[in-house]
Short mmCIF file of C-alpha atoms in Angstrom, two decimals:
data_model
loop_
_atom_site.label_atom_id
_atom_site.label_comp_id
_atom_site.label_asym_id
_atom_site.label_seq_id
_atom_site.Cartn_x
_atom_site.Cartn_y
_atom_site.Cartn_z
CA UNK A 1 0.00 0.00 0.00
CA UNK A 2 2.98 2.61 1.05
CA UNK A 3 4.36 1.50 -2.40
CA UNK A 4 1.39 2.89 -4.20
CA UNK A 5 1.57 7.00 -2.48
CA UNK A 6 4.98 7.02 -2.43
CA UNK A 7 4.29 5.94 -6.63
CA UNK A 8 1.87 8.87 -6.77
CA UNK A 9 3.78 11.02 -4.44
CA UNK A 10 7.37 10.53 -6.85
CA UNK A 11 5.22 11.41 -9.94
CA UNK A 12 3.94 13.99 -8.71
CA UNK A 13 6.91 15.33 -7.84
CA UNK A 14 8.49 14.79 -11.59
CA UNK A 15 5.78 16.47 -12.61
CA UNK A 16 5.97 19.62 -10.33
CA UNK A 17 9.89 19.64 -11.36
CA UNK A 18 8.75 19.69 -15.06
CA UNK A 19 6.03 22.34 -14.34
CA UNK A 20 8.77 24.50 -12.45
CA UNK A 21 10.99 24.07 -15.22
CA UNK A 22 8.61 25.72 -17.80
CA UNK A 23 7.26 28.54 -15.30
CA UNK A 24 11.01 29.43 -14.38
CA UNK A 25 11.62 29.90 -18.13
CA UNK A 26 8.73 31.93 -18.52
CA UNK A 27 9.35 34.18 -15.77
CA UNK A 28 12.90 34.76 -17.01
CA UNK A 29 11.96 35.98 -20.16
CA UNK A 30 9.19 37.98 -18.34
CA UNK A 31 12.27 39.78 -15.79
CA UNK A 32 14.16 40.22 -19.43
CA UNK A 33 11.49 41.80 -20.56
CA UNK A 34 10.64 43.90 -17.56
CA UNK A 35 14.23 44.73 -17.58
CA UNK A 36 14.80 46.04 -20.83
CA UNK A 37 11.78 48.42 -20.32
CA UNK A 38 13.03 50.01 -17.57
CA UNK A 39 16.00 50.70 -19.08
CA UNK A 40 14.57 52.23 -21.91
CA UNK A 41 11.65 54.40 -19.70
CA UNK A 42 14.86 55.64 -17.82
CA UNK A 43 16.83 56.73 -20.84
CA UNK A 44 13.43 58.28 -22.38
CA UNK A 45 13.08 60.46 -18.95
CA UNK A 46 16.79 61.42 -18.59
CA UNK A 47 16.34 62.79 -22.44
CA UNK A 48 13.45 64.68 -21.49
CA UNK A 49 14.84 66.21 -18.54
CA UNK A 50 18.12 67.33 -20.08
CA UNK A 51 15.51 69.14 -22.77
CA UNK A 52 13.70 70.69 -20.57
CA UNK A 53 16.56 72.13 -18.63
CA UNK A 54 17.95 73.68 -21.99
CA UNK A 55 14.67 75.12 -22.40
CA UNK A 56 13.38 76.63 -19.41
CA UNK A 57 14.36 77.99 -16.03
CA UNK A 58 14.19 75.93 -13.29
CA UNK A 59 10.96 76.74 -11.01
CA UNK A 60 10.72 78.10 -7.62
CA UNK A 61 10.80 75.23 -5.42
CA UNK A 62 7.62 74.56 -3.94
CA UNK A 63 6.64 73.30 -0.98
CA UNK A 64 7.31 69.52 0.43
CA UNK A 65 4.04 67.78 0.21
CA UNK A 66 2.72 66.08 3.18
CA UNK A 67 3.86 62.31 3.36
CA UNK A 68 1.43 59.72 2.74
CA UNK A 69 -0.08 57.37 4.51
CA UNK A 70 1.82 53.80 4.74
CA UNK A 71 0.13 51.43 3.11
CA UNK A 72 -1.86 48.65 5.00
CA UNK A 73 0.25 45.30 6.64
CA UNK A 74 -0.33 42.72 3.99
CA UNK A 75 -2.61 39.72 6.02
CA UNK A 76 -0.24 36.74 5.63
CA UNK A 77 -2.53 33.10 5.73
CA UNK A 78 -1.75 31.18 9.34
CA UNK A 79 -0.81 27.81 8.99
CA UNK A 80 -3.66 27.23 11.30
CA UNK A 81 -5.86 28.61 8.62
CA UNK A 82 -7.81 26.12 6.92
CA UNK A 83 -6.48 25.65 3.37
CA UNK A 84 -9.16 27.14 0.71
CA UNK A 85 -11.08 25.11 -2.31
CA UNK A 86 -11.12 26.57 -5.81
CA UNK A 87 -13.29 25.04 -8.42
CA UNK A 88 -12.84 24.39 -10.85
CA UNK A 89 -9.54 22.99 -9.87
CA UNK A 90 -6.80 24.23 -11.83
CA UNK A 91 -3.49 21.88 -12.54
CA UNK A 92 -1.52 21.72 -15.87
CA UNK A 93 -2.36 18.45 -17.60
CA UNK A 94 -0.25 15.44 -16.90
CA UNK A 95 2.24 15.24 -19.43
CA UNK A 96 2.77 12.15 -19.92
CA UNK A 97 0.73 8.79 -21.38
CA UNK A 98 -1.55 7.60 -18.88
CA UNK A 99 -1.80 3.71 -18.11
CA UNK A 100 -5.16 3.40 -16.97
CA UNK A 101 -5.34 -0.44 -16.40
CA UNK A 102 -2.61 0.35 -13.69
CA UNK A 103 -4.28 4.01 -12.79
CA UNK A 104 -7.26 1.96 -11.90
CA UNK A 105 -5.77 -0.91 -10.33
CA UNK A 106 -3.94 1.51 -7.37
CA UNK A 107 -7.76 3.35 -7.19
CA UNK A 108 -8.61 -0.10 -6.07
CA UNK A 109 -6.13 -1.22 -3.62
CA UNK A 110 -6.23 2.33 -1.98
CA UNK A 111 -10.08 1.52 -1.79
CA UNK A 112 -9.22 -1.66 -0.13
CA UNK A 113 -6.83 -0.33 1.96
CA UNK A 114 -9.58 2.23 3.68
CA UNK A 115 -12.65 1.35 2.98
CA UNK A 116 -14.48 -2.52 3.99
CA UNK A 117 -15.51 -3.32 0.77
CA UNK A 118 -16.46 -6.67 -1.54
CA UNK A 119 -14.11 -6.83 -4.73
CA UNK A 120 -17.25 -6.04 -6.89
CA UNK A 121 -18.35 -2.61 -5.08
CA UNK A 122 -14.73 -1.59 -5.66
CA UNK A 123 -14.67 -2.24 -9.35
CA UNK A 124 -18.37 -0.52 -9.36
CA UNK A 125 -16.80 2.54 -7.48
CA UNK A 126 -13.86 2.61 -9.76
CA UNK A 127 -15.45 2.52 -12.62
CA UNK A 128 -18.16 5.37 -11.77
CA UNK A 129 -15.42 7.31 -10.64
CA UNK A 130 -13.65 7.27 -14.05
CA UNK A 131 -17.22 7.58 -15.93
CA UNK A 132 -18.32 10.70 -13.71
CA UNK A 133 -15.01 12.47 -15.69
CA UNK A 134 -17.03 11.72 -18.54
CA UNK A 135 -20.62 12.41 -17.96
CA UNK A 136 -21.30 14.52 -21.11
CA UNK A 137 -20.54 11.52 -23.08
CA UNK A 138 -23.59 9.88 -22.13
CA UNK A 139 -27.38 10.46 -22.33
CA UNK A 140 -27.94 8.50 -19.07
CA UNK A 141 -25.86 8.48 -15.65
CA UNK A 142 -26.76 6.78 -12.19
CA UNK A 143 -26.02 7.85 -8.88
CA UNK A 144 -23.90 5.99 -6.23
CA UNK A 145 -25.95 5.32 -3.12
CA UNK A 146 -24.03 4.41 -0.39
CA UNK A 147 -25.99 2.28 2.26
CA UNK A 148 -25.66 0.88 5.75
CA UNK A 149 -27.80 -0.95 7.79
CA UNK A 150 -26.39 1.24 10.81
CA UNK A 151 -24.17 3.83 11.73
CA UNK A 152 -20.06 3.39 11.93
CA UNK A 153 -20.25 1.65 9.06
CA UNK A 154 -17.88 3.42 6.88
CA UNK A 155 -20.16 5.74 4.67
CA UNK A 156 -18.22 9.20 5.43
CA UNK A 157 -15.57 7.27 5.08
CA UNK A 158 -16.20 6.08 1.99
CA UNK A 159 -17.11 9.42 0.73
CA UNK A 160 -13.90 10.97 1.62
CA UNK A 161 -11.97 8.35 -0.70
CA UNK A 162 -13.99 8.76 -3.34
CA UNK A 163 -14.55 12.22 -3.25
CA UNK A 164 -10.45 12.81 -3.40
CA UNK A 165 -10.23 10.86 -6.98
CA UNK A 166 -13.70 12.65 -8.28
CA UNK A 167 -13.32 15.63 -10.44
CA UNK A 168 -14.12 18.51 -8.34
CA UNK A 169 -15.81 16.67 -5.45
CA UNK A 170 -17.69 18.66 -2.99
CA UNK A 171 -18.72 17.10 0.09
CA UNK A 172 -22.06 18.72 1.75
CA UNK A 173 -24.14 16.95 4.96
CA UNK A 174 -26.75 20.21 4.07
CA UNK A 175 -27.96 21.31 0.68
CA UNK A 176 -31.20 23.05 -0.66
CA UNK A 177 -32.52 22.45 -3.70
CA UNK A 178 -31.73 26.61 -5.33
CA UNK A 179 -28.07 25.49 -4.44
CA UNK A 180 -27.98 22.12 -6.10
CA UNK A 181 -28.83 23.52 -9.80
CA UNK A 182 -26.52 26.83 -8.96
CA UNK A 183 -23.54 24.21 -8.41
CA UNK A 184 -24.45 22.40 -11.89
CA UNK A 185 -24.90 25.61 -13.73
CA UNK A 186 -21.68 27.16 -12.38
CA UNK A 187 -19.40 24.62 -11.72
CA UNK A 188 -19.91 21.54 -13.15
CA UNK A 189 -19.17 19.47 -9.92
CA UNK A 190 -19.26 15.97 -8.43
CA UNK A 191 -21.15 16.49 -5.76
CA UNK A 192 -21.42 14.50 -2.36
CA UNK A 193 -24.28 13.99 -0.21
CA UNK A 194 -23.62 12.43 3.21
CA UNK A 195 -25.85 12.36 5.58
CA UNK A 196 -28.64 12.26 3.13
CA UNK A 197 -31.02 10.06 5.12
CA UNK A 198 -31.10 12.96 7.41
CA UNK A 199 -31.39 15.71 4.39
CA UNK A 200 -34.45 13.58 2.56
CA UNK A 201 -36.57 12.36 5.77
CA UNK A 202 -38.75 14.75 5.78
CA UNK A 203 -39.48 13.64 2.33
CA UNK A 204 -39.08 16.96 0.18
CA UNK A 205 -40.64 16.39 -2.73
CA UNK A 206 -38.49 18.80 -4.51
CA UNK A 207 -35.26 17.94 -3.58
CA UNK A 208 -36.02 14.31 -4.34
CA UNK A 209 -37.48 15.38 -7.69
CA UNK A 210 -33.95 17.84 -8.48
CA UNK A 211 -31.49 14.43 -7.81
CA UNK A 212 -33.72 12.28 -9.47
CA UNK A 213 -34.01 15.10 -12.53
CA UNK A 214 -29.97 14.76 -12.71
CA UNK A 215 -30.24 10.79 -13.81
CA UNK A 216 -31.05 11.95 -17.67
CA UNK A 217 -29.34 14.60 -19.63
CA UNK A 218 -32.60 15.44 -21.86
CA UNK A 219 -34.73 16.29 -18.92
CA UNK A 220 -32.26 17.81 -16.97
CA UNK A 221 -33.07 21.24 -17.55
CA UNK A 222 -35.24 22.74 -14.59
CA UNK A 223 -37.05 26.47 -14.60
CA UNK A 224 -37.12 29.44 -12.07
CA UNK A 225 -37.91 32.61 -12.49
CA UNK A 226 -35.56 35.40 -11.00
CA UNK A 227 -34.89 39.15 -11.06
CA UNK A 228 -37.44 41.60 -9.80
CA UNK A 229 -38.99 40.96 -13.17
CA UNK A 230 -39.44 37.21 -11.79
CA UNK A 231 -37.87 36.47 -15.43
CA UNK A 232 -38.31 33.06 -16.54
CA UNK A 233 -34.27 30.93 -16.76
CA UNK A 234 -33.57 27.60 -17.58
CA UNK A 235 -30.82 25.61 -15.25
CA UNK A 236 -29.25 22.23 -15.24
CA UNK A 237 -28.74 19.27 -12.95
CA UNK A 238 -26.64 17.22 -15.01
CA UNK A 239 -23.64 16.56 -12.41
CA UNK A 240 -22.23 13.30 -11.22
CA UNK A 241 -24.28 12.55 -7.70
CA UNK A 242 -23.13 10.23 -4.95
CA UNK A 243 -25.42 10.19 -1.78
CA UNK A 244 -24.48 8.35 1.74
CA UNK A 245 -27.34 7.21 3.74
CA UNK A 246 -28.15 5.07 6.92
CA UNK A 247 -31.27 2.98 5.47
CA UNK A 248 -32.44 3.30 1.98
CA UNK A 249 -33.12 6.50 0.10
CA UNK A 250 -36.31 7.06 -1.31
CA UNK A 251 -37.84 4.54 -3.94
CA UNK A 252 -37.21 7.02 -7.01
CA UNK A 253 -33.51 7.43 -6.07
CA UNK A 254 -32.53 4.02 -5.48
CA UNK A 255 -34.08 2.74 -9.04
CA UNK A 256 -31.47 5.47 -10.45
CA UNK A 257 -28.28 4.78 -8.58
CA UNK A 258 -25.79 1.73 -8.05
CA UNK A 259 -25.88 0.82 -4.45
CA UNK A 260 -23.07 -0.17 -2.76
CA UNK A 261 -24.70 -2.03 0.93
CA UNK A 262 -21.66 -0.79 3.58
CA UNK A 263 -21.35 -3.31 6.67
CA UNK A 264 -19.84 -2.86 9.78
CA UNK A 265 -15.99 -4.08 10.54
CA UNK A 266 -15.91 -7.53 12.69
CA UNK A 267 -13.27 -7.52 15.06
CA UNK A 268 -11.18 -9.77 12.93
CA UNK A 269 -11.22 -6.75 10.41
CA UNK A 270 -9.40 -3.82 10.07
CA UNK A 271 -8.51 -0.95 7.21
CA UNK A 272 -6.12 1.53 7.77
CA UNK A 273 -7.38 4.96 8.77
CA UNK A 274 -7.43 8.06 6.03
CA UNK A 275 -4.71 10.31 6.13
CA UNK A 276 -4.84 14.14 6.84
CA UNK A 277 -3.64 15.13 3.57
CA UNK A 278 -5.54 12.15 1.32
CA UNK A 279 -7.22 14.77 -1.05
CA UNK A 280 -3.99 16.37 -1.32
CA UNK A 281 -2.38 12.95 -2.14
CA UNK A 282 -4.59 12.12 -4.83
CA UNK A 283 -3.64 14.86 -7.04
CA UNK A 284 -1.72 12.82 -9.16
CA UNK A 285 -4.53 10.57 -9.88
CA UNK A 286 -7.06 13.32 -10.38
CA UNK A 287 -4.62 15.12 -12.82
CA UNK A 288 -3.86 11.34 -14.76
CA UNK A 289 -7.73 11.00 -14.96
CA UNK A 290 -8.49 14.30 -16.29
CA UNK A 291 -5.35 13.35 -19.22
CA UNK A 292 -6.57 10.05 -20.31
CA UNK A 293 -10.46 11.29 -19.89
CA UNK A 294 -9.90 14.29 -22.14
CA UNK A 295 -8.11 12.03 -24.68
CA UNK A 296 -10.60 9.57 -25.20
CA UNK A 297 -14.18 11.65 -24.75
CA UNK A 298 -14.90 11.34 -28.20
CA UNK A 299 -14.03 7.23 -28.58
CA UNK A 300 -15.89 6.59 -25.61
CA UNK A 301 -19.13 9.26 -26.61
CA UNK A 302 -18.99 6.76 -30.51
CA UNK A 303 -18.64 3.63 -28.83
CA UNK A 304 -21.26 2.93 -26.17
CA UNK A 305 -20.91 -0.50 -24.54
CA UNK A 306 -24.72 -2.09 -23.91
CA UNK A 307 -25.11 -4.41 -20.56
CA UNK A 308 -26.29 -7.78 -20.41
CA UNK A 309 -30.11 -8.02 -20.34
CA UNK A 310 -31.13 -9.60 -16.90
CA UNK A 311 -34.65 -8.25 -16.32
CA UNK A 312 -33.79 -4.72 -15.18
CA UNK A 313 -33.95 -2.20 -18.28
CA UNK A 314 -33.35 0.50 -15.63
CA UNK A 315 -29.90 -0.85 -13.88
CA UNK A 316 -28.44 -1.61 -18.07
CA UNK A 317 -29.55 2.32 -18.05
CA UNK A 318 -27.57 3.02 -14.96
CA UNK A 319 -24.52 0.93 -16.03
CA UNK A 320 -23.99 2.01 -19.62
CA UNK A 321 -21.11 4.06 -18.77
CA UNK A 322 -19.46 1.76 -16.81
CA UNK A 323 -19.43 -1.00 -19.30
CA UNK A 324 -18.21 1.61 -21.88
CA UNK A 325 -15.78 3.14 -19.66
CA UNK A 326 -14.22 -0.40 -18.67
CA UNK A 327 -14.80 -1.72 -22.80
CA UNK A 328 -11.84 1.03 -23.11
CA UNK A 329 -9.63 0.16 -19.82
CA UNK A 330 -9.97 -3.28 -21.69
CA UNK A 331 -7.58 -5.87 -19.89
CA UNK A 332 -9.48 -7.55 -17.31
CA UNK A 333 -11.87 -4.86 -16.76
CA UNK A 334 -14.70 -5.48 -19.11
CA UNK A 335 -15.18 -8.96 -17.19
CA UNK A 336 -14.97 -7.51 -13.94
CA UNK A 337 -17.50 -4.86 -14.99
CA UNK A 338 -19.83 -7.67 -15.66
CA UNK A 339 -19.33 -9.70 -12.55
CA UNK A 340 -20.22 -6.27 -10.92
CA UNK A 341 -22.89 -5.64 -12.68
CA UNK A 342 -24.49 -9.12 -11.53
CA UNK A 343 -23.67 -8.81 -8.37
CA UNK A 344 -24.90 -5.79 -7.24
CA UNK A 345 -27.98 -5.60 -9.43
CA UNK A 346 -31.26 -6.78 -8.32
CA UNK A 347 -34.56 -7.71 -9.82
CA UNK A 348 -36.85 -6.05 -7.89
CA UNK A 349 -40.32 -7.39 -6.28
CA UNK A 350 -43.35 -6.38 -8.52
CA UNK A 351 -45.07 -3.38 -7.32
CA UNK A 352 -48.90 -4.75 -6.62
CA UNK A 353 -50.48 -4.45 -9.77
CA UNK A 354 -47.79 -6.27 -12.14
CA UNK A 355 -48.02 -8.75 -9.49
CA UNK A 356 -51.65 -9.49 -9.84
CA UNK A 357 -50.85 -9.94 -13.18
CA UNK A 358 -48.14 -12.59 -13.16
CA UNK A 359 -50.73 -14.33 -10.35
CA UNK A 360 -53.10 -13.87 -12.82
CA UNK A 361 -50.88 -15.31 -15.83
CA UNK A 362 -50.33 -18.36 -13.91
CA UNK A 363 -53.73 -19.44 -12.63
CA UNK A 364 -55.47 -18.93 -16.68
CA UNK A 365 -52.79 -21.13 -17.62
CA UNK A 366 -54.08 -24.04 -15.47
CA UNK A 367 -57.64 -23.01 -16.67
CA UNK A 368 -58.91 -24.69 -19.95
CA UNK A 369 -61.77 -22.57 -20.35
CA UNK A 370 -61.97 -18.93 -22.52
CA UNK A 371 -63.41 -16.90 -19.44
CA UNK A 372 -63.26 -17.53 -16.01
CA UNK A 373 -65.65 -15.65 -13.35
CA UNK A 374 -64.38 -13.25 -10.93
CA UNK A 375 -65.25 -15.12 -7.95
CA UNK A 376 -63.32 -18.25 -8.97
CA UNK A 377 -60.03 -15.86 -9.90
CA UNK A 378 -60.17 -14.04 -6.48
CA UNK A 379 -60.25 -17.86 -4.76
CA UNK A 380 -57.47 -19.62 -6.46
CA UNK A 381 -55.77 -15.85 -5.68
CA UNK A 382 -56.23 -16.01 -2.06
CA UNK A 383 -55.34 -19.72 -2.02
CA UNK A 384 -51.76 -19.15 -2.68
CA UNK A 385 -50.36 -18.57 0.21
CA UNK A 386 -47.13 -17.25 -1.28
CA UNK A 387 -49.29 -14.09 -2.23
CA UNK A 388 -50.12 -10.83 -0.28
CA UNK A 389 -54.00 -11.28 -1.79
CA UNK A 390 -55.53 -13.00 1.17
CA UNK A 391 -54.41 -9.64 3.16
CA UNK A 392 -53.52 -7.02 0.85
CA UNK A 393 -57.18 -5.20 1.80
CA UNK A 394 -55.91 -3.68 5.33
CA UNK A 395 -55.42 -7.32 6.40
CA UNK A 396 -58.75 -8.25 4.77
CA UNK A 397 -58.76 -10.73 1.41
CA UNK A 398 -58.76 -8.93 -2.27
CA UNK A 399 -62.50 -8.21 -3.34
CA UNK A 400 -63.25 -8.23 -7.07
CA UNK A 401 -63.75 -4.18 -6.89
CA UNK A 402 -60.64 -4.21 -5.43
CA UNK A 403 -58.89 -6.46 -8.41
CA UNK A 404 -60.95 -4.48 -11.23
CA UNK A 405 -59.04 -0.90 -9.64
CA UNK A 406 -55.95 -2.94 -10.06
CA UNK A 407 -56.22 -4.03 -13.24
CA UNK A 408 -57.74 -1.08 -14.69
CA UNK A 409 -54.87 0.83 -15.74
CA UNK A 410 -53.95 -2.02 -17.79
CA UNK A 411 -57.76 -1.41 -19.64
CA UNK A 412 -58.61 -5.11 -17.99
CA UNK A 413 -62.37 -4.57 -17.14
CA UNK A 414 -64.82 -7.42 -15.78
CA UNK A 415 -68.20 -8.57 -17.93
CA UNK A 416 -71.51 -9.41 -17.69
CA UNK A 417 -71.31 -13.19 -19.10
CA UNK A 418 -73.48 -16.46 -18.81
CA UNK A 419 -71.29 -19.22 -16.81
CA UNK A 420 -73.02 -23.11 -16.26
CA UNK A 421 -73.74 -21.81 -13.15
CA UNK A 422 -75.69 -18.49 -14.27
CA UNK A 423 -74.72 -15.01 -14.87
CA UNK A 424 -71.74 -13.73 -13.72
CA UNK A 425 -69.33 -10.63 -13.70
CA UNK A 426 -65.94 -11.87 -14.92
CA UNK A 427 -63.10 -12.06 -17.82
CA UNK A 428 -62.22 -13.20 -20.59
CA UNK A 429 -58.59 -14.59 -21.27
CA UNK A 430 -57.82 -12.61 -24.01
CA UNK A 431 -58.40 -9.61 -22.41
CA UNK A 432 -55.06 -10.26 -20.81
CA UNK A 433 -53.10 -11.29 -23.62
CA UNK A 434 -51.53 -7.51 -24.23
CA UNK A 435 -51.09 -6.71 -20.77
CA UNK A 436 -49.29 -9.80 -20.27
CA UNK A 437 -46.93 -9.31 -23.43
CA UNK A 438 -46.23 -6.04 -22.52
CA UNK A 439 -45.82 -5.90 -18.42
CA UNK A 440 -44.33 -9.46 -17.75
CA UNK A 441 -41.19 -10.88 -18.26
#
């Protein structure tokens, strides 16, 4: 591990030698320059002043003018003071090729080293890391949720690592939602949320709606009105997003964001602790990124990299850019990508009504007849005891109102029909055949 900083730490210095080098140049020729004009202002004014002496008399002399005021104490920065943020940061590009197969390979033991983590949320935190450089290559791009059961289990942690190898990460336990789409629009940002189970209890509607607004680059654009002509402006969201939260976020956000699940340390484990000057530390990497990111934006915008399908359109949405991103590390990346991908990825439960469908699907396949009344359908329902129908009604079973509201939206409506046993409401199977090609697996 000591091998990797002091790695970053030597090329960093190389490259601050190299940087010196040029600047020392320049502000030679600059003193040359400075030099020469002097000399020539002073000749210019000794010329003038022989002149005028030839010309006219010398003048009375006139009274010494008051002296002025010395000028303030310049305020000199304590080394107690804490040490300012700029952003956008400013560094001079790394001059040199970039191996990113080993550039990513040290992000990943330094994760390792810090942070208790499986081997596929590191490659999923490496690889978002790299992508977030490129966001404006891509139409889509998740968030990272980082989740823990409980507290100490590593999230600020976490946060701090990642935030040092971001591009301009900004770290923020507080935020509003006027100040999220000020950042975007001014700064362009990666920007950190810890804390955020605290920030989004209450529920605001419109902070939830601003970070999930940021997961698509065509509907990104938000409007306010502001002057004291209340003029109508358009702002942006579009910034990388990575939120840290003690239980999960709310429903909208976690369908948009890779989740990384933190766990507490046993007392067999142990990671080192962060040092004081990390962010500092990770300049070199930053600076690499920002190289081999600039150099390949337009390869990597061309040459999108789809997921495997495994019945969640929304998470191949979220990891587009990381299969792109790691299609270009190439080496062993692309299959490590993948094994990420599975891993961390899960089919969610059916929400109720897609549910009552796949029920539904199941029981009309058993039954040979072409209709089937709605009294029969809600008691092979309820039967299954697998199901939540025998006390989805406030504890109570399903009623057949109850399953037409369900199925409405779906434009699944019961009938009036003649059964051997008289008339009945109920359905027909073919008024399911769309819904079920459309909504189920």
């Amino acid at each position: 591990m000591e091998e990797i900083m002091n790695d970053l730490a030597a090329e960093e210095t190389e490259a601050l030698a190299a940087d010196k080098q040029d600047q020392d140049s320049i502000q030679n020729q600059q003193v040359d320059g400075t030099k020469s004009m002097k000399k020539s202002t002073e000749n210019t004014a000794s010329e003038s002043v022989t002149t005028d002496d030839k010309a006219t008399p010398s003048p009375s002399p006139s009274p010494s003018p008051s002296p002025s005021p010395s000028p303030p104490t310049p305020v000199v920065a304590s080394a107690l003071s804490r040490k300012p943020r700029t952003f956008p940061e400013t560094f001079l590009p790394w001059s040199s090729p970039v191996d990113i197969d080993d550039l990513a390979n040290k992000m990943a033991i330094l994760m390792n080293r810090y942070c208790l983590m499986t081997a596929q949320e590191v490659v999923a935190a490496v690889l978002w890391i790299i992508s977030s450089y490129l966001i404006n290559a891509f139409e889509i791009f998740s968030k990272l949720s980082l989740v823990s059961p409980e507290k100490r289990c590593g999230k600020s942690t976490l946060v701090r690592v990642i935030s040092s190898m971001s591009k301009d990460g900004l770290v923020t336990s507080n935020t509003s939602p006027a100040v999220i789409y000020r950042l975007t629009e001014k700064y362009e940002l990666t920007l950190f949320i810890d804390e955020a189970d605290t920030l989004l209890r209450s529920g605001n509607p419109e902070l939830v709606g601003l970070i999930n607004s940021s997961h698509n680059k065509s509907s990104s654009d938000i409007l306010r009105c502001s002057g004291d002509d209340y003029t109508p402006h358009t702002y942006s969201t579009w910034m990388p997003m990575a939120l840290a939260s003690i239980g999960e976020l709310p429903p909208t956000i976690m369908d948009r964001s890779i989740v990384i699940n933190l766990r507490r340390m046993k007392a067999s484990e142990s990671v080192d602790r962060v040092p004081g000057n990390y962010h500092d530390a990770c300049q070199p990497i930053r600076r690499q990124l920002l190289s081999w990111c600039e150099t390949h934006f337009r390869k990597i915008e061309s040459n999108p990299v789809e997921p495997p399908k495994i019945g969640n359109d929304r998470a191949a949405d979220n990891w587009l850019p990381l299969f792109t991103v790691a299609g270009q590390i190439g080496m062993s990346w692309p299959a490590r990508c993948e094994a990420a991908y599975r891993a961390l990825t899960t089919v969610s439960e059916p929400e109720l009504p897609t549910q009552l469908l796949v029920d539904i699907h199941t029981i009309l396949n058993k039954h040979d007849e072409k209709r089937i009344c709605s009294e029969d359908l809600l008691n092979e329902l309820c039967n299954d005891s697998t199901g939540p129908w025998s006390s989805c009604n406030n504890g109570r079973k399903i009623t057949g109102i109850g399953m037409a509201v369900l199925l409405r939206p779906y434009n699944i409506k019961p009938k009036v029909m003649r059964f051997p046993s008289g008339t009945k409401r109920g359905y027909e199977k073919d008024q399911f055949t769309d819904a079920f090609e459309r909504y189920l697996p």
